[in-house]
Amino acid sequence: MIVERVSVAGVEVATGHFIDGVRVQSATTFEDRSPLDWDLKLADVARGGEAEAHAAVSAALEAFPAWAALSTVERQGYLHRLADLIDSNVERIAAVECLDMAMLEESLRLRVIGRGARNFRAYADLAVAYEARQWDSNGTHNTVLRMPAGPSAVITPWNAPFMLSTWKCAPALAAGNTVILKPAEWSPLSCSFLMDLVDDAAFPRGVFNMVQGIGSEVGAALVADPRVRRISFTGSPATGRAIGVAAAKNLVPFTAELGGKGPFMVFSDADLDAAAEKAALMYDDAGQVCLAGTRLLVESSCRDAFVERFTETAGRHILGDSRDPTTTMSPLIHPQHLERVEGFVNRAVSEGDRLVFGGHRLAANGLWFEPTLIEPRSNDSEIVQNEVFGPVLTLQAFETEDEAIRLANSTPYGLSAIVYTSDQAKADRVASAVRAGTVWVNCFLVRDLTAPFGGTGVSGIGREGGDYALDFYSDLKTYQVKEGTTHG
Ligand code: NAD
């Protein structure tokens, strides 16, 4: 028997897809469990396939001309209404996502879910504020216009599912596209709740759709559909490659925000207390943060002083239930992921890397893994070169600025870098030499929604954020009128 709605943390959440303005079920379902208590089944969620992907794209295609024809101000009205609804439901969304994904509830409530509302407001306002570039040349008046591109597929990962999904759907909708969102199967519920708010905000049918299911099934069907005109993906490099192949077959522009293995560089002139405090935050969300600086690169002359401070700050982490405000570290998302993280650590130790602290799961029946620090025997160690996506950092010392930059740039990734120094000239040199989409100096995770965001190398293709996202979700058109040939 298919259950249409379940109660999660006291909040009613639909288990179906949201296609053409209505909830739709599938013949089969997949189980969604809570990382806080793996014995707790939260829902049997609709398991879409080709038919559901096809229906969602058909709805998005049907709704596209009317949505695209609205002015940016008219679309702004819908997006602001949705943002207001998110704001008035923050506590409920946070409670659902906490149970579903295990991110700390307080952080979801105070910080993360509200970002979802801000995403819708910010992109709606940016689209309205667009000033077309205009100039005269070669006897013509030139204008750059944005044309909505068409139905857009948005495929998102299980970490921070609500915030990351809104971050992509908001610009797509503001630019005049219709959307099919496919959330990750390990944390599908907060995005399902979002669709109830889309309904409450009275979006026209088919403008904002969502399909649930397994990536290789409904996700693959979605990105293979030639009627989809934009694909925006956040997830692992392996899936990014598969989606890139699908996008290439249909000549569809796509952006891919992929994994990270960011350097956290500490120079001896830095405020070591501040650096150690920030470095300990890399264990937040059990290290399941793509932007985290997971490779600690520390100048030799301050290595011991930094490690002493860092060991102390990292040791203050409290592993526990993410609903408890005293907890600072959540469990990992899934038993398979716990095994993957543990596998990385065990291989590192057995191959000769040195375990400085941590390295073990907390209890046999839970998904918590200790904050872990590993000193690799070489920069080629697997643990240095690959994204673990767990609470595992590596520690390497460097002698010179050049060596620090060489180490920072020595993995295939290039998403983010964190630099701690009090020397502005050094900060400028290092920031310009490091290969990364974002470089933070003496700070971390500070984001301006108008700034470009993305990665280089295997960390991704393309940039979203601000006007970069609105340009991505548009086909740019150059409009030229021969001077002196028209009037009025
Ligand atoms: P994943 O690649 O396994 O899955 C991501 C999404 O893709 C899911 O919704 C999944 O169902 C879907 N998918 C899987 N196979 C597919 C296919 N063949 N076709 C279409 N869709 C498919 O990633 P994950 O494990 O959910 O997320 C963790 C990864 O995401 C990490 O590598 C992390 O660094 C990365 N990430 C990157 C950013 C960023 O902004 N760069 C942000 C968050 C997470």
GROMACS .gro file of C-alpha atoms in nm, residues 179-419:
model
  241
  179VAL     CA    1   1.245   2.336  -1.349
  180ILE     CA    2   1.257   1.967  -1.272
  181LEU     CA    3   1.438   1.910  -0.942
  182LYS     CA    4   1.579   1.568  -0.859
  183PRO     CA    5   1.695   1.551  -0.495
  184ALA     CA    6   1.933   1.283  -0.370
  185GLU     CA    7   1.785   0.953  -0.259
  186TRP     CA    8   1.966   0.960   0.078
  187SER     CA    9   1.791   1.281   0.193
  188PRO     CA   10   1.480   1.340  -0.020
  189LEU     CA   11   1.236   1.484   0.234
  190SER     CA   12   1.311   1.855   0.278
  191CYS     CA   13   1.284   1.907  -0.100
  192SER     CA   14   0.952   1.726  -0.093
  193PHE     CA   15   0.835   1.970   0.173
  194LEU     CA   16   0.952   2.256  -0.051
  195MET     CA   17   0.706   2.139  -0.316
  196ASP     CA   18   0.417   2.188  -0.073
  197LEU     CA   19   0.534   2.547  -0.037
  198VAL     CA   20   0.553   2.583  -0.416
  199ASP     CA   21   0.192   2.470  -0.423
  200ASP     CA   22   0.098   2.717  -0.148
  201ALA     CA   23   0.273   2.996  -0.339
  202ALA     CA   24   0.037   2.918  -0.631
  203PHE     CA   25   0.306   2.872  -0.895
  204PRO     CA   26   0.146   2.794  -1.232
  205ARG     CA   27   0.126   2.418  -1.290
  206GLY     CA   28   0.435   2.263  -1.440
  207VAL     CA   29   0.670   2.553  -1.363
  208PHE     CA   30   0.844   2.386  -1.069
  209ASN     CA   31   0.843   2.004  -1.066
  210MET     CA   32   1.025   1.745  -0.861
  211VAL     CA   33   1.094   1.376  -0.920
  212GLN     CA   34   1.219   1.138  -0.653
  213GLY     CA   35   1.424   0.827  -0.708
  214ILE     CA   36   1.761   0.669  -0.770
  215GLY     CA   37   2.020   0.865  -0.968
  216SER     CA   38   2.095   0.594  -1.223
  217GLU     CA   39   1.720   0.556  -1.289
  218VAL     CA   40   1.513   0.875  -1.282
  219GLY     CA   41   1.820   1.102  -1.275
  220ALA     CA   42   1.974   0.942  -1.582
  221ALA     CA   43   1.640   0.951  -1.766
  222LEU     CA   44   1.602   1.319  -1.690
  223VAL     CA   45   1.942   1.429  -1.817
  224ALA     CA   46   1.904   1.211  -2.129
  225ASP     CA   47   1.581   1.385  -2.235
  226PRO     CA   48   1.660   1.616  -2.528
  227ARG     CA   49   1.380   1.853  -2.429
  228VAL     CA   50   1.582   1.955  -2.121
  229ARG     CA   51   1.777   2.268  -2.218
  230ARG     CA   52   1.992   2.323  -1.908
  231ILE     CA   53   2.140   2.080  -1.659
  232SER     CA   54   2.274   2.200  -1.328
  233PHE     CA   55   2.438   1.934  -1.116
  234THR     CA   56   2.603   1.921  -0.776
  235GLY     CA   57   2.755   1.593  -0.663
  236SER     CA   58   3.051   1.365  -0.715
  237PRO     CA   59   3.300   1.388  -1.003
  238ALA     CA   60   3.200   1.038  -1.122
  239THR     CA   61   2.835   1.136  -1.164
  240GLY     CA   62   2.943   1.471  -1.307
  241ARG     CA   63   3.124   1.288  -1.586
  242ALA     CA   64   2.821   1.069  -1.662
  243ILE     CA   65   2.594   1.373  -1.675
  244GLY     CA   66   2.846   1.555  -1.891
  245VAL     CA   67   2.825   1.274  -2.146
  246ALA     CA   68   2.444   1.293  -2.145
  247ALA     CA   69   2.455   1.673  -2.182
  248ALA     CA   70   2.703   1.648  -2.469
  249LYS     CA   71   2.478   1.405  -2.658
  250ASN     CA   72   2.200   1.665  -2.660
  251LEU     CA   73   2.434   1.967  -2.684
  252VAL     CA   74   2.293   2.103  -2.359
  253PRO     CA   75   2.496   2.347  -2.148
  254PHE     CA   76   2.558   2.212  -1.801
  255THR     CA   77   2.730   2.319  -1.485
  256ALA     CA   78   2.882   2.072  -1.245
  257GLU     CA   79   2.976   2.162  -0.888
  258LEU     CA   80   3.177   1.861  -0.777
  259GLY     CA   81   3.398   1.741  -0.497
  260GLY     CA   82   3.675   1.919  -0.316
  261LYS     CA   83   4.004   1.851  -0.142
  262GLY     CA   84   4.083   2.207  -0.038
  263PRO     CA   85   4.413   2.310   0.122
  264PHE     CA   86   4.401   2.485   0.462
  265MET     CA   87   4.727   2.680   0.458
  266VAL     CA   88   4.873   2.815   0.781
  267PHE     CA   89   5.173   3.049   0.765
  268SER     CA   90   5.380   3.118   1.075
  269ASP     CA   91   5.279   3.486   1.075
  270ALA     CA   92   4.912   3.387   1.118
  271ASP     CA   93   4.699   3.415   1.430
  272LEU     CA   94   4.746   3.048   1.523
  273ASP     CA   95   4.460   3.043   1.773
  274ALA     CA   96   4.217   3.169   1.509
  275ALA     CA   97   4.356   2.927   1.251
  276ALA     CA   98   4.321   2.630   1.487
  277GLU     CA   99   3.964   2.728   1.581
  278LYS     CA  100   3.868   2.750   1.215
  279ALA     CA  101   4.047   2.430   1.121
  280ALA     CA  102   3.845   2.241   1.384
  281LEU     CA  103   3.530   2.357   1.203
  282MET     CA  104   3.634   2.135   0.911
  283TYR     CA  105   3.489   1.849   1.117
  284ASP     CA  106   3.146   2.015   1.127
  285ASP     CA  107   2.869   1.821   0.957
  286ALA     CA  108   3.099   1.522   1.002
  287GLY     CA  109   3.323   1.669   0.732
  288GLN     CA  110   3.057   1.622   0.467
  289VAL     CA  111   3.125   1.966   0.321
  290CYS     CA  112   3.265   1.997  -0.030
  291LEU     CA  113   3.429   2.332   0.049
  292ALA     CA  114   3.614   2.213   0.358
  293GLY     CA  115   3.989   2.263   0.374
  294THR     CA  116   4.078   1.903   0.447
  295ARG     CA  117   4.451   1.921   0.379
  296LEU     CA  118   4.622   2.114   0.658
  297LEU     CA  119   4.941   2.263   0.512
  298VAL     CA  120   5.136   2.422   0.794
  299GLU     CA  121   5.465   2.614   0.783
  300SER     CA  122   5.731   2.403   0.956
  301SER     CA  123   5.834   2.675   1.200
  302CYS     CA  124   5.484   2.686   1.352
  303ARG     CA  125   5.384   2.323   1.297
  304ASP     CA  126   5.410   2.205   1.657
  305ALA     CA  127   5.246   2.516   1.802
  306PHE     CA  128   4.959   2.487   1.554
  307VAL     CA  129   4.910   2.111   1.601
  308GLU     CA  130   4.899   2.154   1.978
  309ARG     CA  131   4.623   2.418   1.946
  310PHE     CA  132   4.437   2.227   1.676
  311THR     CA  133   4.441   1.900   1.874
  312GLU     CA  134   4.289   2.088   2.166
  313THR     CA  135   4.013   2.260   1.961
  314ALA     CA  136   3.929   1.945   1.764
  315GLY     CA  137   3.911   1.752   2.092
  316ARG     CA  138   3.631   1.981   2.207
  317HIS     CA  139   3.390   1.839   1.950
  318ILE     CA  140   3.088   1.667   2.099
  319LEU     CA  141   2.955   1.380   1.888
  320GLY     CA  142   2.587   1.321   1.947
  321ASP     CA  143   2.229   1.358   1.838
  322SER     CA  144   2.204   1.648   1.591
  323ARG     CA  145   1.882   1.767   1.756
  324ASP     CA  146   2.068   1.832   2.082
  325PRO     CA  147   2.204   2.190   2.086
  326THR     CA  148   2.516   2.078   2.275
  327THR     CA  149   2.616   1.843   1.992
  328THR     CA  150   2.880   1.984   1.757
  329MET     CA  151   2.937   1.682   1.530
  330SER     CA  152   2.668   1.483   1.357
  331PRO     CA  153   2.684   1.122   1.233
  332LEU     CA  154   2.761   1.038   0.872
  333ILE     CA  155   2.471   1.011   0.631
  334HIS     CA  156   2.457   0.637   0.559
  335PRO     CA  157   2.620   0.306   0.663
  336GLN     CA  158   2.773   0.276   0.315
  337HIS     CA  159   2.931   0.617   0.353
  338LEU     CA  160   3.063   0.528   0.699
  339GLU     CA  161   3.227   0.221   0.550
  340ARG     CA  162   3.377   0.431   0.273
  341VAL     CA  163   3.526   0.681   0.520
  342GLU     CA  164   3.653   0.402   0.744
  343GLY     CA  165   3.804   0.229   0.441
  344PHE     CA  166   4.007   0.540   0.355
  345VAL     CA  167   4.145   0.562   0.709
  346ASN     CA  168   4.222   0.192   0.739
  347ARG     CA  169   4.402   0.185   0.405
  348ALA     CA  170   4.601   0.495   0.496
  349VAL     CA  171   4.718   0.343   0.825
  350SER     CA  172   4.798   0.004   0.672
  351GLU     CA  173   4.998   0.173   0.394
  352GLY     CA  174   5.214   0.361   0.648
  353ASP     CA  175   5.046   0.698   0.699
  354ARG     CA  176   5.057   0.807   1.064
  355LEU     CA  177   4.736   0.838   1.261
  356VAL     CA  178   4.774   1.147   1.481
  357PHE     CA  179   4.432   1.119   1.646
  358GLY     CA  180   4.087   0.965   1.590
  359GLY     CA  181   4.044   0.700   1.325
  360HIS     CA  182   3.751   0.500   1.457
  361ARG     CA  183   3.374   0.483   1.442
  362LEU     CA  184   3.216   0.577   1.772
  363ALA     CA  185   2.982   0.288   1.843
  364ALA     CA  186   2.900  -0.034   1.668
  365ASN     CA  187   2.540   0.064   1.594
  366GLY     CA  188   2.580   0.433   1.516
  367LEU     CA  189   2.710   0.631   1.218
  368TRP     CA  190   2.945   0.860   1.411
  369PHE     CA  191   3.313   0.873   1.317
  370GLU     CA  192   3.575   1.043   1.535
  371PRO     CA  193   3.749   1.362   1.423
  372THR     CA  194   4.059   1.220   1.261
  373LEU     CA  195   4.399   1.360   1.168
  374ILE     CA  196   4.649   1.173   0.953
  375GLU     CA  197   5.007   1.263   0.872
  376PRO     CA  198   5.067   1.106   0.531
  377ARG     CA  199   5.395   0.940   0.443
  378SER     CA  200   5.389   1.116   0.106
  379ASN     CA  201   5.190   1.368  -0.092
  380ASP     CA  202   5.092   1.080  -0.323
  381SER     CA  203   4.906   0.900  -0.043
  382GLU     CA  204   4.550   0.810  -0.136
  383ILE     CA  205   4.419   1.003   0.164
  384VAL     CA  206   4.582   1.324   0.035
  385GLN     CA  207   4.478   1.288  -0.327
  386ASN     CA  208   4.113   1.181  -0.287
  387GLU     CA  209   3.804   1.338  -0.134
  388VAL     CA  210   3.701   1.142   0.178
  389PHE     CA  211   3.392   1.355   0.251
  390GLY     CA  212   3.411   1.268   0.618
  391PRO     CA  213   3.576   1.399   0.938
  392VAL     CA  214   3.927   1.316   0.819
  393LEU     CA  215   4.201   1.577   0.771
  394THR     CA  216   4.563   1.537   0.669
  395LEU     CA  217   4.860   1.730   0.803
  396GLN     CA  218   5.166   1.827   0.598
  397ALA     CA  219   5.442   2.073   0.675
  398PHE     CA  220   5.607   2.310   0.424
  399GLU     CA  221   5.924   2.519   0.436
  400THR     CA  222   5.860   2.793   0.181
  401GLU     CA  223   5.573   2.980   0.021
  402ASP     CA  224   5.653   2.814  -0.313
  403GLU     CA  225   5.633   2.469  -0.155
  404ALA     CA  226   5.301   2.559   0.009
  405ILE     CA  227   5.159   2.663  -0.328
  406ARG     CA  228   5.296   2.353  -0.498
  407LEU     CA  229   5.132   2.129  -0.236
  408ALA     CA  230   4.808   2.327  -0.250
  409ASN     CA  231   4.790   2.271  -0.627
  410SER     CA  232   4.899   1.909  -0.621
  411THR     CA  233   4.561   1.731  -0.634
  412PRO     CA  234   4.319   1.705  -0.927
  413TYR     CA  235   4.066   1.916  -0.731
  414GLY     CA  236   4.025   2.293  -0.725
  415LEU     CA  237   3.712   2.397  -0.539
  416SER     CA  238   3.828   2.605  -0.244
  417ALA     CA  239   4.135   2.709  -0.048
  418ILE     CA  240   4.174   2.863   0.295
  419VAL     CA  241   4.480   3.071   0.384
   0.00000   0.00000   0.00000
